[in-house]
XYZ file of C-alpha atoms in Angstrom:
578
model
C 67.005 -1.352 -37.426
C 68.668 -4.986 -38.747
C 67.241 -8.094 -37.068
C 68.576 -11.669 -37.465
C 65.745 -14.206 -36.438
C 67.274 -17.494 -35.426
C 65.234 -20.399 -34.224
C 66.011 -23.581 -32.272
C 64.569 -26.871 -33.587
C 66.457 -29.562 -31.328
C 67.413 -29.502 -27.513
C 68.648 -32.770 -27.471
C 69.473 -35.812 -29.154
C 65.963 -37.348 -29.552
C 63.898 -33.976 -29.512
C 60.815 -33.885 -31.823
C 61.595 -34.970 -34.935
C 59.105 -32.758 -37.095
C 60.239 -29.762 -34.970
C 62.804 -28.594 -37.937
C 59.738 -28.542 -40.271
C 57.655 -26.707 -38.179
C 60.496 -23.897 -37.458
C 60.826 -23.890 -41.409
C 57.251 -23.467 -42.049
C 55.887 -21.561 -39.210
C 57.201 -18.017 -39.736
C 60.070 -16.306 -40.796
C 63.543 -17.243 -40.120
C 67.018 -16.564 -40.949
C 68.804 -19.489 -39.352
C 67.699 -22.685 -37.672
C 69.754 -24.344 -35.033
C 70.027 -27.393 -33.679
C 71.283 -28.712 -30.369
C 72.170 -32.543 -30.214
C 75.016 -32.902 -27.712
C 74.975 -33.493 -24.035
C 77.379 -35.143 -21.919
C 75.556 -38.726 -22.270
C 75.267 -38.133 -25.698
C 78.741 -38.119 -26.172
C 79.231 -41.298 -24.439
C 76.465 -42.614 -26.528
C 78.334 -41.543 -29.500
C 81.732 -42.712 -28.487
C 80.223 -46.361 -27.990
C 78.588 -46.001 -31.905
C 81.979 -45.356 -33.007
C 83.564 -48.324 -31.222
C 81.427 -50.529 -33.703
C 81.854 -48.140 -36.557
C 84.247 -45.633 -36.952
C 82.475 -43.826 -39.661
C 79.771 -43.180 -37.244
C 79.452 -40.751 -34.330
C 77.361 -38.004 -35.700
C 73.562 -37.582 -34.762
C 71.819 -39.653 -37.623
C 68.363 -38.464 -36.694
C 69.746 -34.646 -37.754
C 70.579 -36.485 -41.597
C 66.867 -37.875 -41.659
C 65.427 -34.462 -40.813
C 67.600 -32.747 -43.322
C 66.644 -35.233 -46.430
C 62.999 -33.967 -45.449
C 63.539 -30.133 -44.995
C 66.656 -29.052 -46.991
C 64.643 -28.240 -49.848
C 62.278 -26.280 -47.654
C 65.230 -24.276 -46.340
C 66.901 -23.852 -49.460
C 63.475 -22.244 -50.908
C 62.905 -19.948 -47.760
C 66.719 -18.822 -47.696
C 67.215 -20.282 -44.374
C 70.667 -21.153 -43.043
C 71.141 -24.536 -41.018
C 73.663 -24.910 -37.891
C 73.802 -27.797 -35.969
C 76.277 -29.431 -33.570
C 74.698 -32.698 -34.650
C 78.438 -33.661 -36.233
C 79.449 -34.894 -32.591
C 82.492 -36.854 -32.930
C 82.631 -36.751 -36.889
C 81.485 -33.607 -38.129
C 83.655 -34.329 -41.562
C 81.756 -37.252 -42.046
C 78.076 -35.801 -41.214
C 79.208 -33.180 -43.580
C 79.989 -35.561 -46.235
C 76.704 -37.322 -46.045
C 74.790 -33.961 -45.899
C 76.205 -33.336 -49.475
C 75.301 -36.781 -50.749
C 72.061 -36.452 -49.716
C 71.964 -32.863 -50.978
C 73.218 -34.128 -54.373
C 70.521 -37.007 -54.295
C 68.100 -34.700 -53.884
C 69.309 -32.350 -56.290
C 69.487 -29.291 -54.083
C 72.563 -26.807 -54.539
C 73.358 -26.587 -50.764
C 76.669 -25.479 -49.551
C 77.903 -27.819 -46.977
C 80.837 -26.650 -44.451
C 81.789 -27.954 -40.976
C 84.274 -26.788 -37.844
C 86.513 -29.039 -36.516
C 89.396 -29.055 -33.965
C 87.492 -29.912 -30.764
C 88.676 -33.685 -30.861
C 91.322 -33.928 -28.207
C 91.234 -37.754 -27.769
C 95.222 -37.985 -28.565
C 95.945 -35.811 -25.627
C 93.580 -37.983 -23.056
C 94.841 -41.224 -23.157
C 92.262 -43.841 -21.858
C 89.023 -41.509 -22.510
C 86.150 -42.683 -24.730
C 85.856 -39.282 -26.130
C 87.657 -36.125 -25.110
C 86.471 -32.777 -26.862
C 87.030 -28.937 -25.908
C 83.970 -26.675 -26.303
C 84.799 -24.308 -29.286
C 82.957 -20.899 -29.694
C 81.109 -19.260 -32.478
C 83.940 -18.045 -34.729
C 84.307 -21.086 -36.735
C 80.539 -21.342 -37.533
C 80.776 -17.517 -38.550
C 83.813 -18.193 -40.637
C 81.704 -20.705 -42.684
C 78.770 -18.326 -42.797
C 80.590 -15.784 -43.898
C 82.135 -17.704 -46.778
C 78.764 -18.513 -47.903
C 77.627 -21.928 -46.312
C 74.098 -22.907 -46.387
C 74.720 -25.841 -43.843
C 77.317 -25.881 -41.224
C 77.508 -28.945 -38.705
C 79.833 -28.910 -35.896
C 81.363 -31.056 -33.312
C 81.656 -29.856 -29.970
C 81.208 -26.482 -29.451
C 79.225 -24.871 -26.695
C 75.305 -24.530 -26.739
C 75.545 -20.782 -27.174
C 77.969 -20.723 -29.700
C 75.043 -22.127 -32.216
C 73.774 -18.389 -31.841
C 76.908 -16.467 -31.278
C 78.414 -17.528 -34.745
C 75.556 -16.489 -36.767
C 75.282 -13.122 -35.033
C 78.567 -12.441 -35.440
C 78.473 -13.347 -39.075
C 75.480 -11.214 -39.765
C 76.885 -8.042 -37.757
C 80.280 -8.404 -38.413
C 80.972 -8.626 -34.791
C 84.966 -8.606 -33.675
C 86.264 -11.013 -30.883
C 86.403 -7.749 -28.465
C 82.712 -6.607 -28.669
C 81.948 -8.423 -25.492
C 78.707 -6.784 -24.519
C 77.281 -7.844 -27.696
C 78.732 -11.544 -27.735
C 77.549 -11.668 -24.507
C 74.140 -10.952 -25.452
C 73.890 -13.267 -28.059
C 75.395 -16.118 -25.393
C 72.248 -15.397 -23.272
C 70.193 -15.643 -26.137
C 71.606 -18.899 -27.285
C 71.289 -20.176 -23.819
C 67.765 -19.434 -23.889
C 67.143 -21.161 -27.165
C 69.495 -23.719 -26.320
C 66.914 -26.595 -24.604
C 64.167 -25.682 -27.172
C 60.480 -25.754 -25.769
C 62.281 -25.369 -21.932
C 61.567 -21.412 -22.791
C 58.231 -22.038 -24.390
C 56.668 -23.418 -21.046
C 57.914 -27.110 -21.371
C 58.761 -28.120 -17.667
C 57.984 -24.997 -16.257
C 57.154 -24.860 -12.486
C 54.082 -22.770 -13.031
C 52.834 -24.715 -15.808
C 49.263 -25.154 -14.179
C 48.253 -21.545 -12.990
C 48.202 -19.930 -15.999
C 49.668 -16.522 -14.350
C 51.393 -13.440 -15.613
C 54.725 -12.778 -16.402
C 56.674 -10.265 -14.440
C 59.403 -8.285 -15.636
C 62.472 -7.184 -13.791
C 61.373 -3.641 -14.432
C 58.294 -4.158 -12.769
C 56.349 -4.387 -16.145
C 53.247 -6.980 -16.704
C 52.113 -9.088 -19.588
C 49.379 -11.574 -19.435
C 49.643 -14.968 -21.071
C 46.222 -15.223 -23.085
C 44.335 -17.475 -25.588
C 45.315 -20.647 -27.381
C 48.877 -20.197 -27.334
C 48.688 -21.599 -23.896
C 48.156 -25.056 -24.848
C 51.108 -26.976 -23.291
C 50.180 -30.238 -24.977
C 52.806 -29.487 -27.991
C 54.765 -26.274 -27.085
C 56.402 -24.567 -30.203
C 59.880 -24.008 -30.382
C 61.653 -20.747 -29.281
C 63.390 -18.257 -31.718
C 65.319 -14.826 -30.820
C 64.967 -11.754 -32.723
C 68.749 -10.684 -32.130
C 69.866 -6.966 -32.881
C 72.909 -5.612 -33.700
C 73.690 -4.338 -30.373
C 73.126 -7.802 -28.892
C 70.097 -7.131 -27.322
C 67.224 -9.675 -28.442
C 63.478 -10.516 -28.076
C 62.477 -14.185 -27.249
C 59.230 -15.484 -28.923
C 57.959 -18.225 -31.105
C 56.029 -18.836 -34.120
C 52.465 -17.702 -34.348
C 49.732 -19.943 -33.618
C 52.130 -22.514 -32.026
C 51.744 -24.116 -28.495
C 53.237 -23.160 -25.104
C 53.715 -19.466 -24.071
C 56.890 -17.154 -23.683
C 56.898 -14.817 -20.610
C 59.372 -13.661 -18.244
C 59.056 -16.754 -15.779
C 59.967 -19.177 -18.654
C 62.774 -17.219 -19.948
C 64.098 -16.767 -16.442
C 63.738 -20.691 -15.641
C 65.715 -21.574 -18.704
C 68.404 -18.719 -17.965
C 69.203 -20.470 -14.648
C 69.114 -23.719 -16.070
C 72.501 -25.349 -15.929
C 74.523 -22.423 -14.860
C 76.332 -21.239 -11.638
C 77.351 -18.030 -10.708
C 76.951 -14.486 -12.152
C 80.298 -15.121 -14.593
C 78.894 -17.340 -17.383
C 81.997 -18.477 -19.050
C 82.304 -19.512 -22.597
C 85.236 -19.446 -25.312
C 84.132 -16.036 -26.868
C 83.397 -14.066 -24.118
C 82.064 -14.143 -20.099
C 78.401 -13.027 -19.890
C 77.369 -11.282 -16.745
C 74.095 -12.674 -15.782
C 73.955 -10.246 -12.842
C 73.336 -7.705 -15.907
C 70.365 -9.556 -17.660
C 67.282 -7.342 -17.897
C 64.198 -9.126 -18.930
C 60.978 -7.207 -19.831
C 57.500 -8.529 -21.079
C 57.209 -6.969 -24.729
C 53.655 -8.239 -25.462
C 52.113 -11.450 -25.567
C 54.636 -14.333 -26.121
C 57.695 -11.750 -26.346
C 60.525 -10.971 -23.694
C 62.905 -8.473 -24.330
C 66.488 -9.173 -22.775
C 69.013 -5.986 -22.946
C 71.345 -4.806 -20.713
C 73.843 -7.553 -21.074
C 77.538 -6.902 -20.109
C 80.432 -9.243 -21.286
C 84.066 -9.437 -20.262
C 87.005 -11.176 -21.852
C 86.886 -14.974 -21.973
C 89.180 -17.135 -19.952
C 92.568 -17.903 -21.187
C 91.412 -21.923 -20.909
C 88.730 -23.990 -22.847
C 86.555 -26.821 -21.203
C 87.158 -30.190 -21.916
C 84.364 -32.876 -21.494
C 85.851 -36.237 -21.502
C 84.163 -39.733 -21.263
C 85.200 -43.064 -20.523
C 83.918 -46.530 -19.467
C 83.675 -46.820 -15.871
C 82.719 -50.231 -15.767
C 79.269 -52.504 -15.496
C 75.991 -51.639 -13.671
C 72.869 -53.660 -13.095
C 70.037 -53.110 -10.742
C 66.970 -54.878 -9.390
C 63.743 -53.678 -7.690
C 62.045 -55.726 -5.116
C 58.543 -54.911 -4.438
C 57.144 -54.982 -0.791
C 53.694 -54.923 -0.083
C 51.553 -54.467 2.619
C 52.405 -54.534 6.245
C 55.945 -54.930 7.780
C 57.987 -53.204 5.092
C 60.947 -52.388 7.104
C 61.560 -56.073 7.890
C 60.719 -57.072 4.572
C 63.522 -54.883 3.313
C 65.839 -56.130 5.547
C 65.301 -59.804 5.141
C 65.580 -58.911 1.363
C 69.044 -57.003 1.940
C 70.496 -59.996 4.360
C 69.527 -62.678 1.402
C 71.269 -60.553 -1.205
C 74.124 -59.800 1.024
C 74.861 -63.433 1.493
C 74.163 -64.804 -1.837
C 76.528 -62.111 -3.131
C 79.360 -62.549 -0.786
C 81.878 -64.838 -2.488
C 82.369 -61.976 -5.323
C 80.930 -58.817 -4.137
C 80.618 -56.058 -6.403
C 82.662 -53.149 -6.005
C 79.661 -50.517 -5.353
C 76.512 -51.639 -3.802
C 74.050 -49.138 -3.166
C 70.297 -49.727 -1.266
C 67.405 -47.315 -1.399
C 64.050 -48.059 0.077
C 61.265 -45.668 -1.784
C 58.061 -45.662 0.467
C 55.530 -45.528 -1.936
C 53.078 -47.401 -0.035
C 49.820 -46.069 1.983
C 48.054 -47.595 4.779
C 44.724 -49.221 4.362
C 45.379 -48.675 0.374
C 42.625 -49.270 -1.763
C 44.870 -50.501 -4.716
C 47.634 -53.073 -4.504
C 49.957 -50.784 -6.466
C 49.609 -47.897 -3.523
C 50.214 -50.688 -0.721
C 53.483 -51.175 -2.297
C 57.236 -49.767 -1.286
C 60.097 -50.357 -3.767
C 63.589 -51.496 -2.789
C 66.116 -50.577 -5.126
C 69.320 -52.676 -5.295
C 72.129 -50.872 -7.827
C 75.676 -52.541 -8.158
C 78.520 -51.410 -10.202
C 82.041 -53.249 -10.852
C 84.655 -53.566 -13.411
C 83.628 -56.883 -14.327
C 80.289 -57.681 -16.124
C 80.039 -61.264 -14.766
C 80.191 -59.832 -11.279
C 76.932 -57.706 -11.735
C 75.245 -59.916 -14.375
C 74.192 -63.395 -13.869
C 75.478 -63.617 -10.165
C 73.033 -60.901 -9.377
C 70.063 -61.880 -11.378
C 70.597 -65.504 -10.358
C 70.418 -64.563 -6.583
C 67.621 -62.624 -6.874
C 65.487 -64.908 -8.690
C 66.338 -67.536 -6.620
C 64.556 -66.033 -3.697
C 61.141 -66.250 -5.497
C 60.077 -68.679 -3.358
C 62.580 -68.269 0.080
C 61.940 -64.660 0.962
C 59.382 -62.388 2.392
C 55.681 -62.572 1.895
C 54.406 -61.184 -1.625
C 57.944 -61.353 -2.818
C 57.979 -60.033 -6.652
C 60.426 -57.872 -8.781
C 59.217 -54.706 -10.810
C 60.966 -56.413 -13.810
C 63.436 -59.308 -14.432
C 66.857 -58.289 -13.782
C 69.219 -58.073 -16.975
C 72.879 -59.026 -17.414
C 74.362 -55.905 -16.641
C 75.248 -53.013 -19.096
C 78.109 -50.654 -19.313
C 78.175 -47.277 -17.659
C 80.400 -44.459 -18.384
C 81.881 -41.482 -16.720
C 82.344 -37.955 -17.560
C 85.008 -35.626 -16.356
C 85.928 -32.166 -17.062
C 89.422 -31.051 -17.526
C 90.796 -27.569 -19.214
C 93.549 -26.583 -21.613
C 94.890 -23.153 -23.038
C 92.591 -22.018 -25.921
C 96.022 -21.467 -27.968
C 96.651 -25.215 -27.823
C 93.385 -26.157 -29.653
C 93.443 -25.831 -33.488
C 89.868 -24.219 -34.557
C 89.346 -24.482 -37.918
C 86.379 -23.788 -40.553
C 85.983 -26.247 -43.252
C 84.396 -24.442 -45.901
C 82.300 -26.065 -48.493
C 84.693 -25.503 -51.324
C 87.343 -27.253 -49.175
C 89.586 -24.479 -47.897
C 90.533 -24.312 -44.446
C 90.043 -21.237 -42.354
C 92.177 -21.288 -38.899
C 90.202 -19.805 -36.067
C 92.518 -17.666 -33.904
C 92.153 -17.985 -30.202
C 92.097 -14.899 -27.997
C 95.359 -12.793 -27.952
C 97.052 -13.001 -24.461
C 95.689 -9.724 -23.646
C 91.948 -10.505 -24.403
C 91.728 -13.157 -22.091
C 90.561 -12.574 -18.429
C 90.966 -15.587 -15.305
C 87.596 -16.811 -14.235
C 86.716 -15.565 -10.977
C 83.890 -15.225 -8.965
C 81.651 -11.982 -8.951
C 81.399 -9.940 -5.892
C 78.414 -10.821 -4.022
C 75.638 -8.331 -4.499
C 73.647 -6.878 -1.769
C 70.350 -8.087 -0.679
C 66.831 -6.285 -0.442
C 65.368 -5.281 2.415
C 63.742 -8.037 4.388
C 59.799 -8.029 4.813
C 58.618 -6.767 8.127
C 57.219 -9.105 10.711
C 54.070 -10.749 10.046
C 51.862 -13.722 10.674
C 53.366 -17.154 8.849
C 51.762 -20.225 7.289
C 53.428 -23.583 7.074
C 53.316 -23.968 3.245
C 55.366 -25.489 0.110
C 58.100 -23.308 -1.082
C 56.695 -23.810 -4.723
C 53.719 -21.686 -4.159
C 55.638 -18.455 -3.922
C 58.865 -19.421 -5.996
C 59.818 -21.233 -8.979
C 62.778 -23.448 -9.675
C 64.552 -25.424 -12.364
C 67.598 -27.930 -12.048
C 70.108 -29.716 -13.973
C 73.199 -31.489 -14.088
C 77.022 -30.534 -14.873
C 79.113 -33.393 -14.547
C 78.686 -34.768 -11.108
C 77.382 -31.559 -9.423
C 73.675 -30.156 -9.765
C 72.520 -26.775 -10.334
C 69.313 -25.376 -8.314
C 67.967 -22.179 -10.117
C 65.032 -20.652 -7.962
C 63.298 -17.702 -8.705
C 60.564 -15.220 -7.292
C 57.725 -13.772 -9.546
C 56.937 -10.428 -7.170
C 59.439 -8.064 -5.469
C 57.846 -8.937 -2.079
C 58.385 -12.624 -2.586
C 61.934 -11.994 -3.714
C 62.463 -10.032 -0.135
C 61.620 -12.848 1.796
C 63.393 -15.386 -0.687
C 66.744 -13.789 -0.691
C 66.791 -13.941 3.197
C 65.226 -17.397 3.841
C 66.658 -19.688 1.293
C 70.512 -19.845 2.317
C 72.762 -22.691 1.259
C 72.455 -23.950 5.012
C 68.476 -23.890 4.665
C 68.810 -25.812 1.142
C 70.678 -28.297 2.834
C 68.198 -28.420 5.590
C 65.142 -29.010 3.192
C 67.298 -31.436 0.876
C 68.675 -33.888 3.215
C 70.501 -35.711 0.504
C 72.718 -32.452 0.118
C 73.669 -32.326 3.783
C 77.094 -33.437 3.631
C 77.713 -31.935 0.460
C 79.472 -28.306 -0.570
C 76.541 -26.016 -1.650
C 77.291 -22.719 -3.328
C 74.708 -19.689 -3.272
C 74.899 -17.233 -6.006
C 72.518 -14.101 -5.655
C 70.791 -12.697 -9.125
C 68.855 -9.722 -8.060
C 68.018 -8.652 -11.619
C 66.455 -12.224 -12.229
C 64.988 -12.013 -8.378
C 66.809 -15.496 -8.666
C 69.207 -17.286 -6.321
C 71.383 -20.077 -7.968
C 72.756 -23.159 -5.927
C 75.536 -25.533 -7.003
C 75.540 -28.762 -4.993
C 78.767 -30.438 -5.763
C 79.266 -34.261 -5.884
C 75.359 -35.204 -5.544
C 75.425 -36.911 -8.847
C 78.616 -38.892 -8.374
C 80.164 -39.527 -11.378
C 77.795 -37.954 -13.848
C 74.759 -38.696 -15.903
C 76.051 -41.923 -17.511
C 76.971 -43.440 -14.173
C 73.337 -43.282 -13.150
C 74.482 -42.743 -9.525
C 71.172 -41.726 -8.173
C 67.453 -42.225 -9.059
C 67.174 -38.618 -10.643
C 70.502 -39.114 -12.356
C 70.279 -35.712 -14.257
C 68.858 -33.623 -10.908
C 66.084 -32.699 -13.188
C 63.662 -32.774 -10.675
C 65.693 -31.794 -7.558
C 64.209 -28.206 -8.043
C 60.705 -29.770 -7.763
C 61.531 -31.632 -4.726
C 62.825 -28.598 -3.298
C 59.733 -26.883 -4.222
C 57.421 -29.316 -2.532
C 59.183 -28.906 0.906
C 57.395 -26.987 3.656
C 58.777 -23.551 5.185
C 56.887 -21.099 7.518
C 56.156 -18.274 4.834
C 54.577 -14.913 5.437
C 51.180 -15.215 4.639
C 51.124 -11.963 2.886
C 52.759 -13.842 -0.263
C 50.243 -16.781 -0.042
């Protein structure tokens, strides 16, 4: 059976620089992909473009290619990356210049049409999330390197798969399988043990069909996890694995965690297909191999998501260190003094947080200290700049005993806001620009080839466990979690590793229970989605991140550790599960 081997070499702009070389030299590949774009990255690239109109792409990718393009050419490996950011044509030209200088006969193509800035005045960036058929067109016409702007993360895999197997736009199950593979690969080593809830226990992977596969040998070394790859079959099924001898591990748990990352309900919508996450079947297929099959797809929604960023104003922060006794009184004094000092021109937004990191009778000064964090925002830099830093520094000899700051306050920096919109698929000109200059228009789905997105029916729950003795213990002893951001919302995916733990988790961890365990979420809308085949619950918490990661609304602005906070919370857990 024909197999397409697609590897990932970047999960974000700033990921391991040597990963591209590692993937090209570590084993057999047909395509290597790189995901460089995130909501915050688009803001960063937008600010770069303000300074230099020729900028706007991930320069790291260009430096990686200068080292590795020859290797890719020798091995016949094609490269597909969204590193073009705001300027895919500019990056394509730069790659051609580099290839010519190095004497490498690389055919470079790019995909454009995602930039909708002229439709959204006032935005710093506004880009539609395109699908994979523009990438497929470039590859079918012989491109060795394809760079794109804003496409969905999974499109980096669906494009090569559609090109290899000749899939058409209505082959929804196959496309959905590739979307799931792409979603697992997109964040690099998060699929191979990185950021994994059960990183410390070794454990075993247990498939959703009941099979098990032990993780053994040196591949479990998490100091430097290898990047993942997918062996994709013509029917859309795949096996997630990694190159032999690389660090980390691949099991049902690591794949489940990544499947839940930054998703919502059972319908995972994209421009090419809506994948049904409630149909995914995972099976341990040997050491460091997880088979994904059974994925069903549906027609995509009629609209494309548009990610918009804009400059929201300026922010600054000061962190006061409070040591020893009377922590609450010291915090109150500092707060009153700063409020008085800023009264003449108060910032538009003021947020105080007292973080009680102190311990009684501490044996080091650090562990005797608490942190009082002040964050301010305003449209004017002067209001959050010298006015704030001067007010804080002037308290050095006139405030609470032991006064000092964690770091000197700065002059204030701009912050961004992320917003999501949508446009009809037919309103976007999706174009594949080939290596020879030809431009191929990628048609949108026909009117009868789309389906409005709606929530999937709620599945039934398993039978609850019979009554028995319980013990107060952290949730994380029996459940894993992974969390992340989508604009101002966060998702927290929680999964059980055994059928018995799933029977308990599905009934115990309701939306109301999550609000109780995470008090920060008590006043927010929390939606629970049930995914029985993954033994998982996925929670979407609306508004917990304010205006998104670029606005730095909270201590953990991307909600990366929200799931770990949840796992640390204690519940009455059946002793049979502990």
